[in-house]
Amino acid sequence: MTFPVVGMVGGGQLARMTHEAGIPLGLKFKLLSDTPQDSAAQVVGDVVIGDYRDLETLRAFARGCDVITFDHEHVPYEHLRALEADGIPVRPGPEALVHAQDKGVMREKLTEIGAPCPRHRIVSDPADAAAFAEEVGGFPVILKTVRGGYDGKGVWFVRTPEDAEAPFKAGVAVLAEERVDFVRELAANIVRSPHGQAVAYPVVESQQVDGVCDTVIAPAPGLSDELAGQAQELALRIAKELGVVGHLAVELFETRDGRILVNELAMRPHNSGHWTQDGAVTSQFANHVRAVLDLPLGDPRPRAPWTVMCNVLGGDFPDMYSAYLHCMARDPQLKIHMYGKDVKPGRKVGHVNTYGDDLDDVLERARHAAGYLRGTITE
Amino acid sequence: MTFPVVGMVGGGQLARMTHEAGIPLGLKFKLLSDTPQDSAAQVVGDVVIGDYRDLETLRAFARGCDVITFDHEHVPYEHLRALEADGIPVRPGPEALVHAQDKGVMREKLTEIGAPCPRHRIVSDPADAAAFAEEVGGFPVILKTVRGGYDGKGVWFVRTPEDAEAPFKAGVAVLAEERVDFVRELAANIVRSPHGQAVAYPVVESQQVDGVCDTVIAPAPGLSDELAGQAQELALRIAKELGVVGHLAVELFETRDGRILVNELAMRPHNSGHWTQDGAVTSQFANHVRAVLDLPLGDPRPRAPWTVMCNVLGGDFPDMYSAYLHCMARDPQLKIHMYGKDVKPGRKVGHVNTYGDDLDDVLERARHAAGYLRGTITE
């Protein structure tokens, strides 16, 4: 076998950073992107512009690729099956991906394998949602469209029967979940290869603001070895049972009574793993690529006692470059990762990583830089 | 200022790795490459195929670039002057680059600023070379064409007057240098920005085989703080006096009597700095880009007690990818950097980095991987 061609479907920042991680491996990287302006399309040499929802586009793209992987989970299941039938390795495959595409399927499977979940069931209308609320001790409850949600979209925090009407308007099945009394959110990230090798990254704490990931701390401060081990084992078991290949992020709630419950799954490099670019021996992106090519996986251990990632969201100032001077001069150890996206208020346009021995210092530096780039901190 | 466009002239591995380092900074990267198969042209989105020796090609390329920098030092001085006259920032500029292009000019300038050099002078013919040998205590001496040499090419180790004939056949001026009684070779690498900020990497030991860099150890083992400090100060002074912007590698001899002498200069990212990709807080590539854009420089400090780089040369086996399984499985901490080049015996096609607390272990791992990829080690 000579150096393989990795076909990446989707032109977002995850594809951009996977390309970056693949360059040193000498891989040939081919991108299917919606537009030439997409984050990854700006930096990849071999780009096909096309619609991943069109099977013939996908098929034409896949010819000449040794493996297909993904920047997102939106490629229709039937199309993935068709590519597999054409003989193209699809990693993760459709039988695994469907669990990341459909929250109803995900909950059913997790329950089947005994993975701890919030109480949940599919609800058919607002009255049924109210009945579910009754079953779990009353409002508030969480309603989610089973498909198409991300970053807080497609998720409703429902306090009254009237609130329960909106989720049904999309015409997609609705999953109801109890509101979990959690102390914080965690993420257990692992990478698994087709031949079954797997590595587990340290469990991280993930802090959300308005439903969007804001800060990730690696490892999760004060997490007991026992709970960390449970979370890693759970993620490894989910990956194996669901047949995941590549990076799997298992987003978790840590409950007030010391349990972990699965919140969401993502079968691709994930925001909660961006810290690994500068904080781990092998980044999630490098290990994802190694996994989809069935190469031995790299060491997931941290390189520093603490690593912090803060997302950079768009603010009121469209030009973030001029903030570089201040940020780079203030902190020569700061690691900036920008996605080449136009700034829109609230849009994820980059992230920063910091690492070191003192968590307070590492946190302050990351938050300052992210705030300064966004424009919410001006000195 | 919005995110700038960095124009890179030359499509080799240095451009490839500079592009990789520029992706997280959100830069727009534009490449002038000889062919679409060149190392960097395989991975960059915005590639112009053309000949850097043609001024109109350079001019057309430079339009739309905010700054021009280089993968190599071969762009004619007059062309660089013409680009500057057009108003394009050229970094490093022609007045600095000429010292890396012409070894005669380099020796003259270094002597003028009092930098320690081997004894040397331009020689006009084989008889003059013999006369120079006489002046420095007899053969052997080193003869070098003042332009066009690299990796041992254009350099002759001359033992007899008859040996002295070959260098003159190229029709290029010839520089004679005494043979230095050195115990090892060192490199002092620094990065300097237009506004004069500079950072110095730890001084490294560079081991050559057949005139080609084989192994780099960071920091140089057993080097006294005094000599390390002298080497860093010397590199910083040369950069300032010559007006260098970007990465400067000063290759040095450490003499048996405890002095350092300048061997060569390179004004671009350099093989002796590849260890910084995995071994320093900020890589030479990231700092080179930050310097040419006049951004504050990143921390050059090492992240581990020892980092070792070994070059991967082409061997008898054209397919290196199949060796990945063994190398990655044997050492999950190994960092591979391949250049996407066809394998030819002796050609630099990649390098590996290893780091850790124990130098013997770090060295063994790097040498094993480089040897295995080349095919000289088979288990």
Coordinates of C-alpha atoms in Angstrom, one line a residue, chain A residues 1-4 16 19-20 22-28 41-46 278-279 281-283 290 293-299 301 303-304 319-322 324-325 328-329 332-338 340 355, chain B residues 1-4 16 19-20 22-28 41-46 278-279 281-283 290 293-299 301 303-304 319-322 324-325 328-329 332-338 340 355:
Chain A
M1 CA 0.0 0.0 0.0
T2 CA 1.3 3.5 -0.9
F3 CA 0.2 6.6 0.9
P4 CA -3.6 6.6 1.0
R16 CA -9.5 22.0 8.5
H19 CA -6.0 18.2 7.2
E20 CA -3.5 20.1 9.3
G22 CA -2.6 14.7 8.3
I23 CA 0.1 16.8 6.6
P24 CA 2.9 15.4 8.7
L25 CA 1.7 11.8 8.0
G26 CA 2.2 12.4 4.3
L27 CA -1.4 11.6 3.5
K28 CA -3.3 12.7 0.5
A41 CA -11.6 24.5 1.7
Q42 CA -9.4 27.5 2.2
V43 CA -6.4 25.4 3.2
V44 CA -6.8 22.1 1.4
G45 CA -5.2 21.5 -2.0
D46 CA -7.6 18.9 -3.4
D278 CA -1.3 21.4 22.2
G279 CA -2.0 19.4 25.4
V281 CA 1.1 13.7 22.9
T282 CA -1.2 12.8 20.0
S283 CA -4.1 15.1 19.0
R290 CA -4.8 7.1 12.2
L293 CA -6.7 4.3 8.2
D294 CA -6.4 1.4 10.7
L295 CA -2.9 2.6 11.7
P296 CA -1.7 2.0 15.2
L297 CA -2.9 4.8 17.5
G298 CA -0.8 7.5 19.1
D299 CA -0.3 8.1 22.8
R301 CA -1.5 11.2 27.4
R303 CA 1.9 16.8 28.0
A304 CA 1.2 19.2 30.9
D319 CA -11.4 42.0 12.5
M320 CA -9.8 39.6 14.9
Y321 CA -6.4 39.8 13.4
S322 CA -5.6 43.2 14.9
Y324 CA -3.2 39.2 17.6
L325 CA -0.6 41.8 18.6
M328 CA 0.6 37.2 21.4
A329 CA 2.6 39.9 23.2
P332 CA 4.1 34.1 24.2
Q333 CA 2.9 30.6 25.2
L334 CA -0.6 31.1 23.9
K335 CA -1.8 28.7 21.1
I336 CA -4.3 30.3 18.8
H337 CA -6.4 28.2 16.3
M338 CA -8.5 30.2 14.0
G340 CA -10.8 31.3 8.6
Y355 CA -1.2 24.8 29.3
Chain B
M1 CA -5.7 45.0 8.9
T2 CA -7.6 41.8 8.1
F3 CA -5.9 38.4 8.0
P4 CA -3.0 38.7 5.6
R16 CA 4.8 22.5 3.4
H19 CA 1.8 26.2 5.6
E20 CA 0.9 23.6 8.3
G22 CA 0.1 28.9 9.4
I23 CA -3.3 27.1 9.3
P24 CA -4.0 27.7 13.0
L25 CA -3.1 31.3 12.7
G26 CA -5.9 31.7 10.2
L27 CA -3.5 33.1 7.6
K28 CA -4.1 32.9 3.8
A41 CA 2.0 22.1 -3.6
Q42 CA 0.3 18.9 -2.6
V43 CA -1.2 20.3 0.6
V44 CA -1.7 24.1 -0.1
G45 CA -5.0 25.4 -1.5
D46 CA -3.8 28.4 -3.4
D278 CA 7.2 18.7 18.8
G279 CA 9.9 19.8 21.2
V281 CA 6.4 25.7 22.8
T282 CA 6.5 27.5 19.4
S283 CA 7.9 25.8 16.3
R290 CA 4.9 35.5 12.9
L293 CA 4.2 39.4 9.6
D294 CA 5.8 41.4 12.4
L295 CA 3.6 39.7 15.0
P296 CA 5.0 39.2 18.5
L297 CA 7.0 36.0 18.6
G298 CA 6.2 32.8 20.4
D299 CA 8.0 31.2 23.3
R301 CA 11.6 27.2 25.1
R303 CA 8.7 21.3 26.2
A304 CA 10.8 18.3 27.3
D319 CA 7.0 2.5 -0.2
M320 CA 7.5 3.9 3.3
Y321 CA 3.8 3.8 4.3
S322 CA 3.8 0.1 5.0
Y324 CA 4.1 3.0 9.5
L325 CA 2.4 0.1 11.2
M328 CA 3.6 3.5 15.2
A329 CA 3.0 0.3 17.1
P332 CA 3.1 5.5 20.2
Q333 CA 4.9 8.7 21.1
L334 CA 6.8 8.9 17.8
K335 CA 6.1 12.0 15.7
I336 CA 6.5 11.4 12.0
H337 CA 6.8 14.2 9.5
M338 CA 6.7 13.1 5.8
G340 CA 5.0 13.7 0.2
Y355 CA 11.2 13.6 23.1

